Structure formats: C-alpha cells, structure tokens
Amino acid sequence: MSKAKPTDFDWANLDFSYHDLPFRFRTFYRNGRWEEGKLVTDSQISLSEASPSIHYGQQVFEGLKAYRRPDGGINLFRPNENGKRMNRSAKRLLMPEFPVDRFVEAIKQVVLANKEFVPPYGTGATLYLRPLMIAIDSVVGVQPGKEYMLNIYATPVGPYFKGGLTPTAFVTSQYDRAAHGGTGRAKVGGNYAASLLPGSKAHETGYSDVVYLDPIHHEYIEELGSANFFGITKLGQFLTPKSPSILPSITKLSVLDLSKEMGLKPAQVQISINDLDLFAEAGAMGTAAVISPVGSITNQGEKHVFYSETEPGPITLKLYNRLTGIQFGTETGPEGWVIDLGK
Ligand code: PLP
Ligand code: COI
C-alpha cells in the first residue's frame, strides 16, 4: 500500500477507513521492560507464527482522536483516560502496563509527525489514533507471551455511523458480545470478533448496528455495536446502562459530566428493552460514534421510534454541540480535558 498524501483527501467526505500515513509510534517490551520506542515509517508488522496474540487473542487496543481547531491548532481529548483504560485492559489479559505519561507522549508524537493529516476545522473529520498492544513471541499452550509490541497508528476519519447527526435504526440480537465476568469491560479484539456476525446480520437487514442485551436475561440494554447507549427520559433524566460487561466509554464518562452541567440528572442504571417508552430521545456515544442519535430500536420485530427518524432530538443536539465544542476548541470544558498541541 502506498503512503497517503494530504492532497489525496476530500476532507468533508471522508469515511471511517484506514490510510497508510507516514508515521506511527512503535515500542517493544522485552526482558521485563518497555524500550524507549520511536516513530517508524513501516506500516507492516512482523511477529512469530506462534504468537498468542493471533492464536489466543492476547491483544488490547484503544481509540482516540485529534481535532483541528478553528485557529488551526490541534487538540487531544482526554488521552490519559485512554492510557488508563488500555492498562486496565492489559491487566485483564496478563499483559504489561505502559506508563500513562509515555502513552500520552507517544500519542502527541504520532499526531505531530502526521499533522498535515489532521483534517481542517469545519469538515467534521478528525484524525483517529489506534494504539494496539500485542504479544509477539512464541507459545503453543494457552499462556501469556513474554514479549509485546505497542503500535500507535493514525488515520483521518469521517463519521462512523453513516448518518452522522441523522438518526439511524438499530436492532436487538440474540447474540451476546461479552459475558458478565468475561472481557466486556476491556477493549480487546475478542469482543469485536464476537460482534462481527451479529453486526453483519444487522447491516444486511438495513440497520446501523446491534443493540446488545445483557447475557443473562436478554432484557437489559448493554451497548450499541461499538458505542454506549443513552436515553433522555420524558422527565429530563440522562440514563445510560450499568453493566459489568460493557466498555467504560470515555465519551460516556464525559457526557455524564456535561449532562449534569445541563441539569439533566444523569444516572447509570439497568435499562430494560421493555421500557423504551420512558425515553423522549436516545443516542449512541463513543469516540468513533461521537454522539449519534438513535432513530429507532427494533426488538423481536417491533419497532420503537424515539424522537424522530430524520431529525436529532433537541437534547441530543445540545449534548453533541457541547461535547464537540470542547473537543474542537470552540468552547471551554472542564479543567484538563483538552491538551493543546499547538499548530
Ligand atoms: N463501546 C464499545 C464496544 C466501543 O468499542 C467503544 C469505542 O471505543 C465505546 C463503547 C465508546 O468508548 P469511547 O467513548 O471511550 O470511545
Ligand atoms: C472507537 O470509538 O474508538 C472504537 O473503538 C469504535 C470501533 C471502530 C471499534
């Protein structure tokens, strides 16, 4: 694959796909310690055919974005939270932690080395960063590796759900993505492997993605594909699911604070698929999804429409504007959420 050039991109019409940019950060864990690491140009990686990452899924990853401000500068949004979550995921899979300050430093290096690929302000596009940690040595029995690689690539992206701010339709599934006590709270590839079949069935039948229900009762909402769910009740509460098997979203963590700021009485609670009538509006939250309105959820053939199938609800829109205002630097957010990388 040849390297991308900034002139290759139609920034306002980007989709969510990979482009081979000039630089990525790479470091190795050997003899019980992380090496210093550096920016490299090679987008290919080489590892043992017996690596536990490819046989037993011993790998974790992250997803975060860099945002171009109207003044041409670049912002990162809470990268330290991604560093902390990567370490929680790594612990779950017996992988080594990577110091959070070094993680943030590595993210900065990747963004600055590829800065002409941070899309212009106003196009809605961003530079997506994908940290990945994998075991690279050789094992045959089911056991953790001893050597690891951390790689952080960047790629410019547009909206994850095709509609962007236009509501899209979701459908429940009989499949589970993760078990309570399993790896649902960790950002590990196996959860996404489990979601490929239900996700593709949902796409084939015209839905944006799957509403996963809890793996025990198949009643309580877990997640929406690769995003957390929220609903705004008719009484003005911001509710989002509480479950041991969903990914603790950094967007959710942030929107919980922002909804409080707006007087929305946030709470993390069990949300039954039979109680969708409680909600005036619903949406998906995530780095890739940002805040995407959910137009409808179809459960066992019955379609429940929220605010509208064509327009975002007013509170969803307000949350979207506040969150993206902070990320793109047009609004000031809580202390420490944004890191200014300059121009
Ligand atoms: N849930 C899943 C399964 C995800 O893959 C993601 C994306 O990272 C999210 C939720 C949202 O998390 P965040 O807001 O940290 O991107
Ligand atoms: C993210 O929001 O960063 C995700 O991980 C979503 C998905 C593309 C896996």
mmCIF file of C-alpha atoms and ligand atoms in Angstrom:
data_model
loop_
_atom_site.group_PDB
_atom_site.id
_atom_site.type_symbol
_atom_site.label_atom_id
_atom_site.label_comp_id
_atom_site.label_asym_id
_atom_site.label_seq_id
_atom_site.Cartn_x
_atom_site.Cartn_y
_atom_site.Cartn_z
ATOM 1 C CA MET A 1 0.000 0.000 0.000
ATOM 2 C CA SER A 2 1.477 3.360 -0.903
ATOM 3 C CA LYS A 3 1.718 6.167 1.639
ATOM 4 C CA ALA A 4 -1.135 8.665 1.723
ATOM 5 C CA LYS A 5 -0.537 12.339 0.862
ATOM 6 C CA PRO A 6 -2.624 15.196 2.283
ATOM 7 C CA THR A 7 -3.792 16.071 -1.245
ATOM 8 C CA ASP A 8 -5.404 12.598 -1.549
ATOM 9 C CA PHE A 9 -8.230 13.534 0.795
ATOM 10 C CA ASP A 10 -11.654 15.086 0.262
ATOM 11 C CA TRP A 11 -11.844 16.051 3.943
ATOM 12 C CA ALA A 12 -15.575 16.783 4.105
ATOM 13 C CA ASN A 13 -16.468 13.394 2.599
ATOM 14 C CA LEU A 14 -14.207 11.003 4.465
ATOM 15 C CA ASP A 15 -15.500 7.661 5.590
ATOM 16 C CA PHE A 16 -14.202 5.604 8.519
ATOM 17 C CA SER A 17 -11.349 3.763 6.847
ATOM 18 C CA TYR A 18 -7.621 3.129 7.027
ATOM 19 C CA HIS A 19 -4.968 5.167 5.246
ATOM 20 C CA ASP A 20 -1.274 4.447 5.493
ATOM 21 C CA LEU A 21 0.144 7.708 6.888
ATOM 22 C CA PRO A 22 3.876 8.454 7.020
ATOM 23 C CA PHE A 23 4.485 7.791 10.742
ATOM 24 C CA ARG A 24 3.424 5.532 13.606
ATOM 25 C CA PHE A 25 4.934 5.047 17.081
ATOM 26 C CA ARG A 26 6.312 1.631 17.919
ATOM 27 C CA THR A 27 7.941 0.160 21.000
ATOM 28 C CA PHE A 28 8.721 -3.299 22.321
ATOM 29 C CA TYR A 29 8.547 -4.944 25.732
ATOM 30 C CA ARG A 30 11.464 -7.329 26.195
ATOM 31 C CA ASN A 31 13.271 -8.677 29.258
ATOM 32 C CA GLY A 32 10.587 -7.265 31.523
ATOM 33 C CA ARG A 33 10.742 -3.632 30.346
ATOM 34 C CA TRP A 34 9.422 -1.299 27.678
ATOM 35 C CA GLU A 35 12.049 0.022 25.291
ATOM 36 C CA GLU A 36 12.079 3.740 24.548
ATOM 37 C CA GLY A 37 10.242 3.394 21.253
ATOM 38 C CA LYS A 38 10.244 5.670 18.223
ATOM 39 C CA LEU A 39 8.339 6.850 15.186
ATOM 40 C CA VAL A 40 8.686 4.448 12.278
ATOM 41 C CA THR A 41 7.533 4.607 8.666
ATOM 42 C CA ASP A 42 6.810 0.902 8.077
ATOM 43 C CA SER A 43 3.101 0.134 8.458
ATOM 44 C CA GLN A 44 3.697 -3.623 8.313
ATOM 45 C CA ILE A 45 4.387 -5.596 11.476
ATOM 46 C CA SER A 46 6.175 -8.882 11.827
ATOM 47 C CA LEU A 47 5.610 -11.420 14.602
ATOM 48 C CA SER A 48 6.053 -15.098 15.365
ATOM 49 C CA GLU A 49 3.612 -17.506 13.718
ATOM 50 C CA ALA A 50 3.121 -18.869 17.269
ATOM 51 C CA SER A 51 2.258 -15.516 18.852
ATOM 52 C CA PRO A 52 -0.501 -15.727 21.492
ATOM 53 C CA SER A 53 -1.991 -12.535 20.055
ATOM 54 C CA ILE A 54 -3.076 -14.299 16.885
ATOM 55 C CA HIS A 55 -3.881 -17.697 18.419
ATOM 56 C CA TYR A 56 -5.403 -16.760 21.745
ATOM 57 C CA GLY A 57 -6.371 -13.144 21.245
ATOM 58 C CA GLN A 58 -3.810 -11.707 23.650
ATOM 59 C CA GLN A 59 -4.136 -8.159 22.388
ATOM 60 C CA VAL A 60 -5.711 -4.900 23.550
ATOM 61 C CA PHE A 61 -6.377 -1.673 21.717
ATOM 62 C CA GLU A 62 -7.619 1.885 22.111
ATOM 63 C CA GLY A 63 -9.283 4.553 20.001
ATOM 64 C CA LEU A 64 -8.994 8.340 20.359
ATOM 65 C CA LYS A 65 -8.932 11.398 18.140
ATOM 66 C CA ALA A 66 -7.045 14.612 17.378
ATOM 67 C CA TYR A 67 -9.191 17.627 16.486
ATOM 68 C CA ARG A 68 -8.317 20.703 14.382
ATOM 69 C CA ARG A 69 -9.423 23.956 15.996
ATOM 70 C CA PRO A 70 -10.701 26.993 14.066
ATOM 71 C CA ASP A 71 -7.362 28.758 14.796
ATOM 72 C CA GLY A 72 -5.500 25.905 13.065
ATOM 73 C CA GLY A 73 -4.215 24.382 16.314
ATOM 74 C CA ILE A 74 -4.714 20.748 17.285
ATOM 75 C CA ASN A 75 -6.455 19.343 20.390
ATOM 76 C CA LEU A 76 -6.356 15.937 22.022
ATOM 77 C CA PHE A 77 -9.325 14.913 24.168
ATOM 78 C CA ARG A 78 -8.554 13.145 27.459
ATOM 79 C CA PRO A 79 -5.806 10.846 26.084
ATOM 80 C CA ASN A 80 -4.759 9.999 29.656
ATOM 81 C CA GLU A 81 -8.129 8.238 30.100
ATOM 82 C CA ASN A 82 -7.341 6.043 27.070
ATOM 83 C CA GLY A 83 -3.929 5.276 28.557
ATOM 84 C CA LYS A 84 -5.528 4.257 31.848
ATOM 85 C CA ARG A 85 -8.141 2.113 30.116
ATOM 86 C CA MET A 86 -5.502 0.410 27.956
ATOM 87 C CA ASN A 87 -3.700 -0.566 31.157
ATOM 88 C CA ARG A 88 -6.893 -1.910 32.730
ATOM 89 C CA SER A 89 -7.489 -3.983 29.570
ATOM 90 C CA ALA A 90 -3.851 -5.148 29.584
ATOM 91 C CA LYS A 91 -4.122 -6.274 33.217
ATOM 92 C CA ARG A 92 -7.187 -8.372 32.354
ATOM 93 C CA LEU A 93 -5.178 -10.225 29.674
ATOM 94 C CA LEU A 94 -1.950 -10.517 31.723
ATOM 95 C CA MET A 95 -0.138 -8.025 29.534
ATOM 96 C CA PRO A 96 2.329 -5.375 30.742
ATOM 97 C CA GLU A 97 1.102 -1.889 31.560
ATOM 98 C CA PHE A 98 2.533 1.049 29.621
ATOM 99 C CA PRO A 99 3.037 4.231 31.699
ATOM 100 C CA VAL A 100 0.221 6.715 31.036
ATOM 101 C CA ASP A 101 2.582 9.705 30.667
ATOM 102 C CA ARG A 102 4.556 7.823 27.996
ATOM 103 C CA PHE A 103 1.298 6.834 26.289
ATOM 104 C CA VAL A 104 0.221 10.497 26.069
ATOM 105 C CA GLU A 105 3.696 11.493 24.856
ATOM 106 C CA ALA A 106 3.601 8.813 22.137
ATOM 107 C CA ILE A 107 0.145 9.978 21.003
ATOM 108 C CA LYS A 108 1.464 13.557 20.743
ATOM 109 C CA GLN A 109 4.436 12.378 18.670
ATOM 110 C CA VAL A 110 2.205 10.493 16.217
ATOM 111 C CA VAL A 111 -0.149 13.452 15.775
ATOM 112 C CA LEU A 112 2.617 15.997 15.324
ATOM 113 C CA ALA A 113 4.533 13.780 12.876
ATOM 114 C CA ASN A 114 1.379 13.416 10.756
ATOM 115 C CA LYS A 115 -0.095 16.842 11.463
ATOM 116 C CA GLU A 116 -0.911 17.739 7.863
ATOM 117 C CA PHE A 117 -3.378 14.812 8.024
ATOM 118 C CA VAL A 118 -5.431 16.325 10.860
ATOM 119 C CA PRO A 119 -8.499 17.367 8.817
ATOM 120 C CA PRO A 120 -9.425 21.072 8.625
ATOM 121 C CA TYR A 121 -11.874 22.517 11.147
ATOM 122 C CA GLY A 122 -15.436 22.609 9.868
ATOM 123 C CA THR A 123 -15.252 19.409 7.801
ATOM 124 C CA GLY A 124 -16.413 17.310 10.760
ATOM 125 C CA ALA A 125 -13.463 14.968 10.127
ATOM 126 C CA THR A 126 -10.748 14.135 12.675
ATOM 127 C CA LEU A 127 -7.503 12.205 12.965
ATOM 128 C CA TYR A 128 -8.267 8.829 14.568
ATOM 129 C CA LEU A 129 -5.496 7.209 16.625
ATOM 130 C CA ARG A 130 -5.362 3.490 17.184
ATOM 131 C CA PRO A 131 -2.996 2.223 19.910
ATOM 132 C CA LEU A 132 -2.567 -1.566 19.805
ATOM 133 C CA MET A 133 -0.648 -3.856 22.149
ATOM 134 C CA ILE A 134 0.032 -7.439 21.063
ATOM 135 C CA ALA A 135 2.056 -10.397 22.252
ATOM 136 C CA ILE A 136 4.770 -11.148 19.662
ATOM 137 C CA ASP A 137 6.756 -14.126 20.966
ATOM 138 C CA SER A 138 6.008 -17.843 20.608
ATOM 139 C CA VAL A 139 3.875 -20.073 22.792
ATOM 140 C CA VAL A 140 1.977 -23.247 21.991
ATOM 141 C CA GLY A 141 -0.035 -23.929 25.154
ATOM 142 C CA VAL A 142 -2.581 -21.402 26.362
ATOM 143 C CA GLN A 143 -0.369 -18.999 28.273
ATOM 144 C CA PRO A 144 0.626 -15.340 28.080
ATOM 145 C CA GLY A 145 3.557 -14.148 25.978
ATOM 146 C CA LYS A 146 6.705 -12.580 27.391
ATOM 147 C CA GLU A 147 7.347 -10.079 24.609
ATOM 148 C CA TYR A 148 4.984 -7.398 23.391
ATOM 149 C CA MET A 149 4.713 -4.637 20.856
ATOM 150 C CA LEU A 150 2.828 -1.365 21.208
ATOM 151 C CA ASN A 151 1.994 0.337 17.932
ATOM 152 C CA ILE A 152 0.036 3.573 17.508
ATOM 153 C CA TYR A 153 -1.133 4.458 14.011
ATOM 154 C CA ALA A 154 -3.229 7.401 12.859
ATOM 155 C CA THR A 155 -5.759 7.731 10.038
ATOM 156 C CA PRO A 156 -8.096 10.593 9.069
ATOM 157 C CA VAL A 157 -11.769 9.654 9.507
ATOM 158 C CA GLY A 158 -15.276 10.934 8.887
ATOM 159 C CA PRO A 159 -18.494 9.743 10.611
ATOM 160 C CA TYR A 160 -18.695 6.169 11.937
ATOM 161 C CA PHE A 161 -22.442 5.760 11.583
ATOM 162 C CA LYS A 162 -23.318 6.744 8.035
ATOM 163 C CA GLY A 163 -25.985 9.202 9.139
ATOM 164 C CA GLY A 164 -23.693 11.369 11.309
ATOM 165 C CA LEU A 165 -26.265 13.578 13.025
ATOM 166 C CA THR A 166 -29.144 11.980 11.115
ATOM 167 C CA PRO A 167 -30.757 9.318 13.310
ATOM 168 C CA THR A 168 -30.197 5.695 12.330
ATOM 169 C CA ALA A 169 -32.018 2.448 13.123
ATOM 170 C CA PHE A 170 -30.744 -0.266 15.488
ATOM 171 C CA VAL A 171 -31.893 -3.823 16.116
ATOM 172 C CA THR A 172 -31.558 -6.209 19.055
ATOM 173 C CA SER A 173 -29.777 -9.528 18.562
ATOM 174 C CA GLN A 174 -29.925 -12.968 20.115
ATOM 175 C CA TYR A 175 -26.124 -12.988 20.156
ATOM 176 C CA ASP A 176 -24.019 -11.678 23.057
ATOM 177 C CA ARG A 177 -20.776 -9.741 22.636
ATOM 178 C CA ALA A 178 -19.447 -10.428 26.132
ATOM 179 C CA ALA A 179 -20.266 -12.245 29.366
ATOM 180 C CA HIS A 180 -20.511 -10.768 32.854
ATOM 181 C CA GLY A 181 -17.121 -11.702 34.297
ATOM 182 C CA GLY A 182 -15.707 -12.010 30.774
ATOM 183 C CA THR A 183 -13.789 -9.337 28.886
ATOM 184 C CA GLY A 184 -16.602 -6.910 28.039
ATOM 185 C CA ARG A 185 -15.081 -4.140 30.192
ATOM 186 C CA ALA A 186 -11.756 -4.484 28.410
ATOM 187 C CA LYS A 187 -11.049 -3.186 24.922
ATOM 188 C CA VAL A 188 -9.866 -6.489 23.472
ATOM 189 C CA GLY A 189 -10.200 -7.813 19.943
ATOM 190 C CA GLY A 190 -12.156 -10.905 21.014
ATOM 191 C CA ASN A 191 -15.190 -8.789 21.918
ATOM 192 C CA TYR A 192 -15.181 -7.354 18.411
ATOM 193 C CA ALA A 193 -14.699 -10.789 16.820
ATOM 194 C CA ALA A 194 -17.844 -11.866 18.697
ATOM 195 C CA SER A 195 -19.688 -8.868 17.267
ATOM 196 C CA LEU A 196 -18.814 -9.460 13.593
ATOM 197 C CA LEU A 197 -21.602 -11.943 12.830
ATOM 198 C CA PRO A 198 -24.447 -10.093 14.605
ATOM 199 C CA GLY A 199 -23.110 -6.779 13.252
ATOM 200 C CA SER A 200 -23.082 -8.010 9.668
ATOM 201 C CA LYS A 201 -26.583 -9.511 10.037
ATOM 202 C CA ALA A 202 -27.800 -6.121 11.287
ATOM 203 C CA HIS A 203 -26.153 -4.317 8.352
ATOM 204 C CA GLU A 204 -27.551 -6.794 5.812
ATOM 205 C CA THR A 205 -31.047 -6.148 7.102
ATOM 206 C CA GLY A 206 -30.652 -2.377 6.838
ATOM 207 C CA TYR A 207 -29.752 -1.469 10.427
ATOM 208 C CA SER A 208 -26.891 0.712 11.566
ATOM 209 C CA ASP A 209 -25.785 -1.740 14.243
ATOM 210 C CA VAL A 210 -26.828 -4.120 17.015
ATOM 211 C CA VAL A 211 -28.342 -3.351 20.410
ATOM 212 C CA TYR A 212 -26.693 -5.948 22.645
ATOM 213 C CA LEU A 213 -28.817 -7.111 25.576
ATOM 214 C CA ASP A 214 -27.427 -8.454 28.836
ATOM 215 C CA PRO A 215 -26.083 -12.002 28.511
ATOM 216 C CA ILE A 216 -28.109 -13.371 31.450
ATOM 217 C CA HIS A 217 -31.713 -12.240 30.958
ATOM 218 C CA HIS A 218 -31.532 -10.805 27.440
ATOM 219 C CA GLU A 219 -33.536 -7.913 28.755
ATOM 220 C CA TYR A 220 -31.271 -5.032 29.788
ATOM 221 C CA ILE A 221 -29.524 -2.877 27.198
ATOM 222 C CA GLU A 222 -25.748 -3.307 27.106
ATOM 223 C CA GLU A 223 -24.237 -1.440 24.163
ATOM 224 C CA LEU A 224 -24.903 -0.305 20.617
ATOM 225 C CA GLY A 225 -22.275 -2.042 18.492
ATOM 226 C CA SER A 226 -19.130 -0.036 19.225
ATOM 227 C CA ALA A 227 -20.748 2.666 21.342
ATOM 228 C CA ASN A 228 -22.506 3.085 24.692
ATOM 229 C CA PHE A 229 -26.258 3.793 24.800
ATOM 230 C CA PHE A 230 -28.003 6.771 26.371
ATOM 231 C CA GLY A 231 -31.627 7.764 26.671
ATOM 232 C CA ILE A 232 -33.185 11.058 27.746
ATOM 233 C CA THR A 233 -36.317 10.335 29.723
ATOM 234 C CA LYS A 234 -39.513 12.281 29.282
ATOM 235 C CA LEU A 235 -38.760 13.659 32.777
ATOM 236 C CA GLY A 236 -35.392 15.032 31.628
ATOM 237 C CA GLN A 237 -33.040 12.421 33.070
ATOM 238 C CA PHE A 238 -29.924 11.248 31.227
ATOM 239 C CA LEU A 239 -29.777 7.455 31.646
ATOM 240 C CA THR A 240 -27.058 5.093 30.460
ATOM 241 C CA PRO A 241 -26.691 1.354 31.161
ATOM 242 C CA LYS A 242 -24.907 -0.040 34.183
ATOM 243 C CA SER A 243 -23.401 -3.456 33.484
ATOM 244 C CA PRO A 244 -20.200 -5.361 34.239
ATOM 245 C CA SER A 245 -19.812 -6.379 30.594
ATOM 246 C CA ILE A 246 -19.842 -3.069 28.700
ATOM 247 C CA LEU A 247 -16.871 -0.928 27.740
ATOM 248 C CA PRO A 248 -16.491 2.048 30.103
ATOM 249 C CA SER A 249 -16.666 4.691 27.392
ATOM 250 C CA ILE A 250 -14.601 7.853 27.820
ATOM 251 C CA THR A 251 -17.225 9.750 25.829
ATOM 252 C CA LYS A 252 -19.841 8.488 28.302
ATOM 253 C CA LEU A 253 -17.670 9.484 31.252
ATOM 254 C CA SER A 254 -17.510 12.973 29.746
ATOM 255 C CA VAL A 255 -21.173 13.232 28.731
ATOM 256 C CA LEU A 256 -22.231 12.172 32.244
ATOM 257 C CA ASP A 257 -20.476 15.332 33.491
ATOM 258 C CA LEU A 258 -21.793 17.529 30.680
ATOM 259 C CA SER A 259 -25.383 16.336 31.175
ATOM 260 C CA LYS A 260 -25.102 17.214 34.867
ATOM 261 C CA GLU A 261 -23.854 20.659 33.889
ATOM 262 C CA MET A 262 -27.042 20.975 31.776
ATOM 263 C CA GLY A 263 -29.259 19.957 34.696
ATOM 264 C CA LEU A 264 -30.175 16.569 33.204
ATOM 265 C CA LYS A 265 -29.837 14.395 36.341
ATOM 266 C CA PRO A 266 -27.536 11.675 34.954
ATOM 267 C CA ALA A 267 -27.651 8.095 36.234
ATOM 268 C CA GLN A 268 -26.157 4.741 35.274
ATOM 269 C CA VAL A 269 -28.906 2.167 35.743
ATOM 270 C CA GLN A 270 -30.236 -1.058 34.274
ATOM 271 C CA ILE A 271 -32.386 -0.160 31.270
ATOM 272 C CA SER A 272 -34.933 -2.762 30.176
ATOM 273 C CA ILE A 273 -35.621 -3.179 26.469
ATOM 274 C CA ASN A 274 -39.288 -3.238 27.526
ATOM 275 C CA ASP A 275 -39.051 0.311 28.909
ATOM 276 C CA LEU A 276 -38.143 2.247 25.773
ATOM 277 C CA ASP A 277 -41.331 4.287 26.240
ATOM 278 C CA LEU A 278 -39.565 6.066 29.105
ATOM 279 C CA PHE A 279 -37.372 7.898 26.619
ATOM 280 C CA ALA A 280 -38.032 11.000 24.590
ATOM 281 C CA GLU A 281 -34.633 10.707 22.864
ATOM 282 C CA ALA A 282 -31.902 8.105 22.537
ATOM 283 C CA GLY A 283 -28.368 8.020 21.200
ATOM 284 C CA ALA A 284 -25.016 6.278 20.886
ATOM 285 C CA MET A 285 -21.811 7.664 22.444
ATOM 286 C CA GLY A 286 -18.228 6.844 21.594
ATOM 287 C CA THR A 287 -15.039 8.215 20.121
ATOM 288 C CA ALA A 288 -15.945 6.964 16.659
ATOM 289 C CA ALA A 289 -19.715 7.459 17.099
ATOM 290 C CA VAL A 290 -19.301 10.863 18.854
ATOM 291 C CA ILE A 291 -22.972 11.415 19.783
ATOM 292 C CA SER A 292 -25.186 9.785 17.175
ATOM 293 C CA PRO A 293 -28.963 9.947 17.521
ATOM 294 C CA VAL A 294 -30.801 6.620 17.566
ATOM 295 C CA GLY A 295 -33.951 6.942 15.450
ATOM 296 C CA SER A 296 -35.423 3.583 16.363
ATOM 297 C CA ILE A 297 -34.778 0.229 18.015
ATOM 298 C CA THR A 298 -36.425 -2.897 16.619
ATOM 299 C CA ASN A 299 -36.834 -5.690 19.165
ATOM 300 C CA GLN A 300 -38.410 -9.023 18.179
ATOM 301 C CA GLY A 301 -39.976 -7.465 15.104
ATOM 302 C CA GLU A 302 -41.413 -4.461 16.938
ATOM 303 C CA LYS A 303 -40.023 -1.080 16.027
ATOM 304 C CA HIS A 304 -39.857 1.646 18.659
ATOM 305 C CA VAL A 305 -39.280 5.144 17.304
ATOM 306 C CA PHE A 306 -37.725 7.731 19.625
ATOM 307 C CA TYR A 307 -37.796 11.479 18.933
ATOM 308 C CA SER A 308 -37.750 11.230 15.123
ATOM 309 C CA GLU A 309 -36.307 9.027 12.392
ATOM 310 C CA THR A 310 -34.994 12.020 10.474
ATOM 311 C CA GLU A 311 -34.001 14.739 12.979
ATOM 312 C CA PRO A 312 -31.862 14.636 16.126
ATOM 313 C CA GLY A 313 -33.739 15.499 19.310
ATOM 314 C CA PRO A 314 -33.011 18.884 20.945
ATOM 315 C CA ILE A 315 -31.168 17.480 23.980
ATOM 316 C CA THR A 316 -29.110 15.070 21.867
ATOM 317 C CA LEU A 317 -28.141 18.021 19.685
ATOM 318 C CA LYS A 318 -27.277 20.167 22.705
ATOM 319 C CA LEU A 319 -25.042 17.413 24.123
ATOM 320 C CA TYR A 320 -23.420 16.929 20.704
ATOM 321 C CA ASN A 321 -22.717 20.658 20.365
ATOM 322 C CA ARG A 322 -21.285 20.935 23.874
ATOM 323 C CA LEU A 323 -19.050 17.852 23.548
ATOM 324 C CA THR A 324 -17.755 18.668 20.060
ATOM 325 C CA GLY A 325 -17.388 22.357 21.027
ATOM 326 C CA ILE A 326 -14.952 21.303 23.753
ATOM 327 C CA GLN A 327 -13.155 18.801 21.507
ATOM 328 C CA PHE A 328 -12.709 21.255 18.607
ATOM 329 C CA GLY A 329 -11.793 24.089 20.968
ATOM 330 C CA THR A 330 -14.702 26.465 20.372
ATOM 331 C CA GLU A 331 -15.903 26.014 23.972
ATOM 332 C CA THR A 332 -14.081 25.647 27.250
ATOM 333 C CA GLY A 333 -14.663 22.383 29.059
ATOM 334 C CA PRO A 334 -13.765 21.081 32.498
ATOM 335 C CA GLU A 335 -10.143 21.529 33.538
ATOM 336 C CA GLY A 336 -7.696 19.076 31.979
ATOM 337 C CA TRP A 337 -9.941 17.564 29.306
ATOM 338 C CA VAL A 338 -8.120 19.068 26.345
ATOM 339 C CA ILE A 339 -4.422 19.008 25.506
ATOM 340 C CA ASP A 340 -3.327 21.786 23.145
ATOM 341 C CA LEU A 341 -0.728 20.505 20.672
ATOM 342 C CA GLY A 342 -0.312 23.892 19.005
ATOM 343 C CA LYS A 343 -0.342 24.367 15.235
HETATM 344 N N1 PLP B 1 -18.346 0.522 23.486
HETATM 345 C C1 PLP B 1 -17.559 -0.155 22.625
HETATM 346 C C2 PLP B 1 -17.785 -1.611 22.461
HETATM 347 C C3 PLP B 1 -16.544 0.524 21.915
HETATM 348 O O1 PLP B 1 -15.764 -0.122 21.039
HETATM 349 C C4 PLP B 1 -16.366 1.900 22.116
HETATM 350 C C5 PLP B 1 -15.291 2.610 21.448
HETATM 351 O O2 PLP B 1 -14.226 2.763 21.960
HETATM 352 C C6 PLP B 1 -17.209 2.554 23.018
HETATM 353 C C7 PLP B 1 -18.185 1.840 23.683
HETATM 354 C C8 PLP B 1 -17.046 4.012 23.290
HETATM 355 O O3 PLP B 1 -15.941 4.262 24.081
HETATM 356 P P1 PLP B 1 -15.139 5.615 23.981
HETATM 357 O O4 PLP B 1 -16.111 6.698 24.234
HETATM 358 O O5 PLP B 1 -14.106 5.532 25.017
HETATM 359 O O6 PLP B 1 -14.596 5.668 22.593
HETATM 360 C C1 COI B 2 -13.858 3.815 19.000
HETATM 361 O O1 COI B 2 -14.844 4.533 19.160
HETATM 362 O O2 COI B 2 -12.708 4.214 19.151
HETATM 363 C C2 COI B 2 -13.977 2.424 18.615
HETATM 364 O O3 COI B 2 -13.204 1.659 19.037
HETATM 365 C C3 COI B 2 -15.034 2.033 17.736
HETATM 366 C C4 COI B 2 -14.711 0.958 16.744
HETATM 367 C C5 COI B 2 -14.268 1.437 15.429
HETATM 368 C C6 COI B 2 -14.053 -0.246 17.235
#
